[in-house]
C-alpha cells in the first residue's frame, strides 16, 4: 500500500505566512522559510507554498521567497499562485520547486494543464480546485476564492485529469480553517472517480480528522496549515497516531 502523505501548507501574502477561515480574516503565522525548514525536519512528506493573492493582484509568485524556502528543505516542494504560462513554471522550477500548482489560470485556459504535462511531465502539474457547495452542487472558485465560476467540481476534476494533471489538490472553502474536519463525502467521490492522487485540504482540526480523510475520504494525502503553524498538532505525533489507526505513513 502506498504511504499516505502529510503536507503542511504555507499560504503566503506579502512574504509572510498567513492563515484565515473560509479564505478570509487572515492572521500572521510566521516566516515561510523558518516554517518550511521546521516542517522538513519534523518529518513532513511534502511542502506546499501558495502565494494566495498573486492571481487576484495580477502578479507573479514571489520567486525569491520560493528560492529561500527550497534551500532549507529536503522534501518535495509544490508552489502555486500567479502561474499563467510555461515561463512561470520554468522560473519556479529553477528556483527549487518540484511541482507547480495551478488553479485560476487552469480554469481560464485549461490547455495550460496539457502544456505543462507535455513539457515537464504530469508529475509536475498539480491542479488545485477551490470549491464550495451551493444548493447541493459543488462549484469551483478562482482568484483565491473571491469569484465563483460555472464549472462544477467533479466535472472539472475529471477534465483536469484527462488533460494531464498529476494530482488534484481539493480545498473545500466551506471547511477551510473551521477545524471541523475535511469534506469527506466529496473527497470520496473524487477518489472513486479519478485515477490520480487526491490531496485533501480544508478543515483539519484534530488527528482524527486526518484519519477520516484517509479512511472515509480515501484521500492520498492530507494538507493542513493552522493546526501545524500554531502548534496544536505536531507532525511526528500525528504520524504515530495514524500508524496506530492502521494507516500507512512514513515515519
mmCIF file of C-alpha atoms in Angstrom:
data_model
loop_
_atom_site.group_PDB
_atom_site.id
_atom_site.type_symbol
_atom_site.label_atom_id
_atom_site.label_comp_id
_atom_site.label_asym_id
_atom_site.label_seq_id
_atom_site.Cartn_x
_atom_site.Cartn_y
_atom_site.Cartn_z
ATOM 1 C CA UNK A 1 0.000 0.000 0.000
ATOM 2 C CA UNK A 2 1.333 3.426 -0.963
ATOM 3 C CA UNK A 3 2.041 5.553 2.102
ATOM 4 C CA UNK A 4 -0.361 8.388 2.835
ATOM 5 C CA UNK A 5 1.252 11.835 2.857
ATOM 6 C CA UNK A 6 1.080 14.652 5.401
ATOM 7 C CA UNK A 7 1.568 18.062 3.786
ATOM 8 C CA UNK A 8 1.873 21.378 5.626
ATOM 9 C CA UNK A 9 0.763 24.372 3.547
ATOM 10 C CA UNK A 10 2.321 27.814 3.616
ATOM 11 C CA UNK A 11 -0.270 30.373 2.482
ATOM 12 C CA UNK A 12 1.916 33.391 1.770
ATOM 13 C CA UNK A 13 0.849 37.037 1.453
ATOM 14 C CA UNK A 14 3.366 39.878 1.192
ATOM 15 C CA UNK A 15 6.182 37.456 2.000
ATOM 16 C CA UNK A 16 4.672 36.225 5.264
ATOM 17 C CA UNK A 17 2.731 33.051 6.078
ATOM 18 C CA UNK A 18 -0.915 33.758 6.907
ATOM 19 C CA UNK A 19 -3.976 31.712 7.756
ATOM 20 C CA UNK A 20 -7.660 32.537 7.649
ATOM 21 C CA UNK A 21 -11.089 30.955 7.967
ATOM 22 C CA UNK A 22 -13.081 30.187 4.816
ATOM 23 C CA UNK A 23 -10.470 32.215 2.871
ATOM 24 C CA UNK A 24 -10.981 35.443 4.861
ATOM 25 C CA UNK A 25 -9.886 37.022 8.192
ATOM 26 C CA UNK A 26 -6.193 36.335 7.625
ATOM 27 C CA UNK A 27 -3.755 36.372 10.532
ATOM 28 C CA UNK A 28 0.026 36.138 10.617
ATOM 29 C CA UNK A 29 1.531 32.689 11.099
ATOM 30 C CA UNK A 30 5.267 33.283 10.730
ATOM 31 C CA UNK A 31 8.195 33.370 8.322
ATOM 32 C CA UNK A 32 7.773 30.843 5.474
ATOM 33 C CA UNK A 33 11.469 29.981 5.346
ATOM 34 C CA UNK A 34 11.615 29.211 9.074
ATOM 35 C CA UNK A 35 8.367 27.231 8.959
ATOM 36 C CA UNK A 36 9.375 25.285 5.855
ATOM 37 C CA UNK A 37 12.665 24.227 7.420
ATOM 38 C CA UNK A 38 10.927 23.190 10.660
ATOM 39 C CA UNK A 39 8.359 21.066 8.791
ATOM 40 C CA UNK A 40 11.028 19.377 6.694
ATOM 41 C CA UNK A 41 12.940 18.470 9.851
ATOM 42 C CA UNK A 42 9.739 17.314 11.611
ATOM 43 C CA UNK A 43 9.015 14.633 9.017
ATOM 44 C CA UNK A 44 6.522 16.290 6.664
ATOM 45 C CA UNK A 45 6.253 14.318 3.435
ATOM 46 C CA UNK A 46 5.938 17.364 1.214
ATOM 47 C CA UNK A 47 5.538 21.132 1.472
ATOM 48 C CA UNK A 48 3.093 23.346 -0.421
ATOM 49 C CA UNK A 49 3.682 27.084 -0.859
ATOM 50 C CA UNK A 50 0.749 29.139 -2.165
ATOM 51 C CA UNK A 51 1.074 32.839 -2.950
ATOM 52 C CA UNK A 52 -2.595 33.379 -2.198
ATOM 53 C CA UNK A 53 -3.064 36.881 -3.651
ATOM 54 C CA UNK A 54 -0.885 36.615 -6.779
ATOM 55 C CA UNK A 55 -3.760 35.760 -9.139
ATOM 56 C CA UNK A 56 -6.110 38.331 -7.621
ATOM 57 C CA UNK A 57 -3.430 41.040 -7.807
ATOM 58 C CA UNK A 58 -2.355 40.013 -11.311
ATOM 59 C CA UNK A 59 1.304 39.404 -10.488
ATOM 60 C CA UNK A 60 3.841 36.584 -10.344
ATOM 61 C CA UNK A 61 4.737 34.420 -7.344
ATOM 62 C CA UNK A 62 7.483 35.712 -5.042
ATOM 63 C CA UNK A 63 10.348 33.809 -6.690
ATOM 64 C CA UNK A 64 12.997 34.850 -4.184
ATOM 65 C CA UNK A 65 10.970 33.581 -1.213
ATOM 66 C CA UNK A 66 10.466 30.289 -3.055
ATOM 67 C CA UNK A 67 14.208 30.044 -3.612
ATOM 68 C CA UNK A 68 14.960 30.676 0.058
ATOM 69 C CA UNK A 69 12.456 28.044 1.214
ATOM 70 C CA UNK A 70 13.771 25.478 -1.288
ATOM 71 C CA UNK A 71 17.315 25.906 0.032
ATOM 72 C CA UNK A 72 16.201 24.925 3.543
ATOM 73 C CA UNK A 73 14.143 21.791 2.850
ATOM 74 C CA UNK A 74 14.813 18.279 1.553
ATOM 75 C CA UNK A 75 11.266 17.156 0.737
ATOM 76 C CA UNK A 76 9.150 17.596 -2.423
ATOM 77 C CA UNK A 77 8.098 21.215 -2.817
ATOM 78 C CA UNK A 78 4.962 22.424 -4.632
ATOM 79 C CA UNK A 79 4.497 26.112 -5.453
ATOM 80 C CA UNK A 80 1.351 27.900 -6.654
ATOM 81 C CA UNK A 81 0.000 31.383 -7.251
ATOM 82 C CA UNK A 82 0.100 33.601 -10.317
ATOM 83 C CA UNK A 83 1.192 30.843 -12.708
ATOM 84 C CA UNK A 84 -0.232 31.640 -16.139
ATOM 85 C CA UNK A 85 2.278 30.343 -18.681
ATOM 86 C CA UNK A 86 5.157 27.933 -19.176
ATOM 87 C CA UNK A 87 7.751 30.615 -18.422
ATOM 88 C CA UNK A 88 6.267 30.903 -14.917
ATOM 89 C CA UNK A 89 6.680 27.149 -14.441
ATOM 90 C CA UNK A 90 10.300 27.250 -15.614
ATOM 91 C CA UNK A 91 11.053 30.168 -13.290
ATOM 92 C CA UNK A 92 9.688 28.343 -10.245
ATOM 93 C CA UNK A 93 11.319 25.016 -11.090
ATOM 94 C CA UNK A 94 14.615 26.867 -11.494
ATOM 95 C CA UNK A 95 14.025 28.429 -8.055
ATOM 96 C CA UNK A 96 13.760 24.980 -6.470
ATOM 97 C CA UNK A 97 10.129 23.877 -6.819
ATOM 98 C CA UNK A 98 9.483 20.229 -7.709
ATOM 99 C CA UNK A 99 5.863 20.764 -8.764
ATOM 100 C CA UNK A 100 3.604 23.686 -9.577
ATOM 101 C CA UNK A 101 0.005 24.160 -8.514
ATOM 102 C CA UNK A 102 -2.339 25.903 -10.933
ATOM 103 C CA UNK A 103 -5.876 26.983 -10.172
ATOM 104 C CA UNK A 104 -7.376 30.168 -11.648
ATOM 105 C CA UNK A 105 -5.231 30.054 -14.786
ATOM 106 C CA UNK A 106 -6.230 26.452 -15.500
ATOM 107 C CA UNK A 107 -9.922 27.286 -15.273
ATOM 108 C CA UNK A 108 -9.495 30.268 -17.565
ATOM 109 C CA UNK A 109 -7.326 28.344 -20.050
ATOM 110 C CA UNK A 110 -7.484 24.574 -19.499
ATOM 111 C CA UNK A 111 -4.876 23.986 -22.220
ATOM 112 C CA UNK A 112 -2.263 25.135 -19.708
ATOM 113 C CA UNK A 113 -2.578 21.762 -17.959
ATOM 114 C CA UNK A 114 -1.717 19.886 -21.136
ATOM 115 C CA UNK A 115 1.134 22.252 -21.927
ATOM 116 C CA UNK A 116 2.742 21.753 -18.509
ATOM 117 C CA UNK A 117 2.267 17.972 -18.604
ATOM 118 C CA UNK A 118 3.743 17.770 -22.105
ATOM 119 C CA UNK A 119 6.754 19.976 -21.349
ATOM 120 C CA UNK A 120 7.639 18.847 -17.823
ATOM 121 C CA UNK A 121 5.630 15.662 -17.167
ATOM 122 C CA UNK A 122 2.327 15.112 -15.392
ATOM 123 C CA UNK A 123 4.118 14.687 -12.062
ATOM 124 C CA UNK A 124 4.952 18.405 -12.120
ATOM 125 C CA UNK A 125 1.353 19.569 -12.639
ATOM 126 C CA UNK A 126 -0.913 19.803 -9.593
ATOM 127 C CA UNK A 127 -4.347 21.225 -10.332
ATOM 128 C CA UNK A 128 -5.736 22.976 -7.262
ATOM 129 C CA UNK A 129 -9.501 23.276 -7.033
ATOM 130 C CA UNK A 130 -11.165 25.609 -4.537
ATOM 131 C CA UNK A 131 -14.832 24.654 -4.347
ATOM 132 C CA UNK A 132 -17.916 25.152 -2.207
ATOM 133 C CA UNK A 133 -21.395 23.613 -2.312
ATOM 134 C CA UNK A 134 -24.336 25.786 -3.294
ATOM 135 C CA UNK A 135 -27.743 24.114 -3.358
ATOM 136 C CA UNK A 136 -26.056 20.691 -3.341
ATOM 137 C CA UNK A 137 -23.819 21.498 -6.315
ATOM 138 C CA UNK A 138 -20.083 21.963 -5.779
ATOM 139 C CA UNK A 139 -18.894 24.996 -7.775
ATOM 140 C CA UNK A 140 -15.282 25.974 -8.454
ATOM 141 C CA UNK A 141 -13.936 29.371 -7.431
ATOM 142 C CA UNK A 142 -10.992 31.434 -8.698
ATOM 143 C CA UNK A 143 -8.836 34.354 -7.511
ATOM 144 C CA UNK A 144 -8.296 32.976 -4.027
ATOM 145 C CA UNK A 145 -11.958 32.112 -3.543
ATOM 146 C CA UNK A 146 -13.198 35.569 -4.495
ATOM 147 C CA UNK A 147 -15.030 34.674 -7.691
ATOM 148 C CA UNK A 148 -17.392 31.787 -8.428
ATOM 149 C CA UNK A 149 -17.319 30.101 -11.814
ATOM 150 C CA UNK A 150 -19.923 27.968 -13.547
ATOM 151 C CA UNK A 151 -17.579 24.979 -13.516
ATOM 152 C CA UNK A 152 -18.571 22.094 -11.278
ATOM 153 C CA UNK A 153 -16.070 20.311 -9.063
ATOM 154 C CA UNK A 154 -16.364 16.725 -10.268
ATOM 155 C CA UNK A 155 -16.604 17.548 -13.965
ATOM 156 C CA UNK A 156 -13.642 19.914 -13.767
ATOM 157 C CA UNK A 157 -11.528 17.423 -11.796
ATOM 158 C CA UNK A 158 -12.187 14.786 -14.461
ATOM 159 C CA UNK A 159 -11.223 17.187 -17.229
ATOM 160 C CA UNK A 160 -8.049 18.173 -15.369
ATOM 161 C CA UNK A 161 -7.058 14.517 -15.122
ATOM 162 C CA UNK A 162 -7.863 13.942 -18.806
ATOM 163 C CA UNK A 163 -5.699 16.909 -19.779
ATOM 164 C CA UNK A 164 -2.692 15.516 -17.907
ATOM 165 C CA UNK A 165 -2.807 16.705 -14.292
ATOM 166 C CA UNK A 166 -0.717 14.538 -11.999
ATOM 167 C CA UNK A 167 -2.646 15.330 -8.808
ATOM 168 C CA UNK A 168 -5.741 17.193 -7.639
ATOM 169 C CA UNK A 169 -5.474 19.461 -4.595
ATOM 170 C CA UNK A 170 -9.084 19.860 -3.469
ATOM 171 C CA UNK A 171 -9.880 22.554 -0.923
ATOM 172 C CA UNK A 172 -13.385 22.793 0.478
ATOM 173 C CA UNK A 173 -13.838 26.513 1.020
ATOM 174 C CA UNK A 174 -16.703 25.949 3.445
ATOM 175 C CA UNK A 175 -14.452 23.744 5.609
ATOM 176 C CA UNK A 176 -11.267 25.822 5.337
ATOM 177 C CA UNK A 177 -9.980 26.961 8.728
ATOM 178 C CA UNK A 178 -13.054 25.710 10.594
ATOM 179 C CA UNK A 179 -11.231 22.751 12.216
ATOM 180 C CA UNK A 180 -14.390 20.640 11.890
ATOM 181 C CA UNK A 181 -12.973 18.015 9.571
ATOM 182 C CA UNK A 182 -12.436 17.549 5.848
ATOM 183 C CA UNK A 183 -15.189 17.305 3.204
ATOM 184 C CA UNK A 184 -15.020 13.514 3.226
ATOM 185 C CA UNK A 185 -18.052 12.782 1.058
ATOM 186 C CA UNK A 186 -16.775 14.954 -1.768
ATOM 187 C CA UNK A 187 -13.276 13.581 -1.270
ATOM 188 C CA UNK A 188 -14.550 10.022 -1.544
ATOM 189 C CA UNK A 189 -16.430 10.829 -4.739
ATOM 190 C CA UNK A 190 -13.294 12.375 -6.251
ATOM 191 C CA UNK A 191 -11.144 9.432 -5.187
ATOM 192 C CA UNK A 192 -13.588 6.892 -6.598
ATOM 193 C CA UNK A 193 -13.960 8.667 -9.931
ATOM 194 C CA UNK A 194 -10.325 9.573 -10.642
ATOM 195 C CA UNK A 195 -7.154 7.534 -11.004
ATOM 196 C CA UNK A 196 -4.691 10.263 -9.964
ATOM 197 C CA UNK A 197 -3.894 11.138 -6.326
ATOM 198 C CA UNK A 198 -6.245 13.428 -4.395
ATOM 199 C CA UNK A 199 -4.898 15.821 -1.759
ATOM 200 C CA UNK A 200 -7.461 16.760 0.891
ATOM 201 C CA UNK A 201 -7.435 20.360 2.084
ATOM 202 C CA UNK A 202 -9.670 22.431 4.345
ATOM 203 C CA UNK A 203 -10.974 21.590 7.795
ATOM 204 C CA UNK A 204 -8.230 19.810 9.752
ATOM 205 C CA UNK A 205 -8.643 20.324 13.496
ATOM 206 C CA UNK A 206 -7.794 17.028 15.160
ATOM 207 C CA UNK A 207 -5.722 13.958 14.411
ATOM 208 C CA UNK A 208 -8.946 12.022 13.880
ATOM 209 C CA UNK A 209 -9.821 14.366 11.019
ATOM 210 C CA UNK A 210 -6.707 13.203 9.160
ATOM 211 C CA UNK A 211 -7.637 9.586 9.831
ATOM 212 C CA UNK A 212 -11.124 10.172 8.455
ATOM 213 C CA UNK A 213 -9.784 11.899 5.340
ATOM 214 C CA UNK A 214 -7.790 8.765 4.567
ATOM 215 C CA UNK A 215 -10.348 6.145 5.608
ATOM 216 C CA UNK A 216 -13.646 7.846 4.723
ATOM 217 C CA UNK A 217 -12.474 10.311 2.090
ATOM 218 C CA UNK A 218 -9.988 7.865 0.546
ATOM 219 C CA UNK A 219 -7.541 10.735 0.092
ATOM 220 C CA UNK A 220 -3.951 10.023 -0.875
ATOM 221 C CA UNK A 221 -2.610 12.994 1.087
ATOM 222 C CA UNK A 222 -3.907 15.473 3.646
ATOM 223 C CA UNK A 223 -2.863 19.100 3.686
ATOM 224 C CA UNK A 224 -3.241 21.476 6.619
ATOM 225 C CA UNK A 225 -1.983 24.814 7.823
ATOM 226 C CA UNK A 226 -3.193 26.316 11.100
ATOM 227 C CA UNK A 227 -3.026 23.105 13.180
ATOM 228 C CA UNK A 228 0.665 22.882 12.280
ATOM 229 C CA UNK A 229 1.537 26.606 12.269
ATOM 230 C CA UNK A 230 0.053 27.293 15.710
ATOM 231 C CA UNK A 231 1.277 24.090 17.331
ATOM 232 C CA UNK A 232 -1.951 22.210 18.073
ATOM 233 C CA UNK A 233 -0.733 19.131 16.179
ATOM 234 C CA UNK A 234 2.898 18.024 15.820
ATOM 235 C CA UNK A 235 3.677 16.057 12.673
ATOM 236 C CA UNK A 236 5.624 13.256 14.453
ATOM 237 C CA UNK A 237 2.716 12.751 16.891
ATOM 238 C CA UNK A 238 0.215 12.756 14.034
ATOM 239 C CA UNK A 239 2.117 10.082 12.152
ATOM 240 C CA UNK A 240 2.375 7.865 15.230
ATOM 241 C CA UNK A 241 -1.370 8.229 15.744
ATOM 242 C CA UNK A 242 -2.140 7.353 12.119
ATOM 243 C CA UNK A 243 0.096 4.291 12.263
ATOM 244 C CA UNK A 244 -1.745 3.134 15.373
ATOM 245 C CA UNK A 245 -5.001 3.587 13.430
ATOM 246 C CA UNK A 246 -3.738 1.249 10.723
ATOM 247 C CA UNK A 247 -2.841 3.920 8.176
ATOM 248 C CA UNK A 248 0.432 3.523 6.308
ATOM 249 C CA UNK A 249 2.590 6.638 6.705
ATOM 250 C CA UNK A 250 6.329 7.231 6.509
ATOM 251 C CA UNK A 251 7.993 7.671 9.881
#
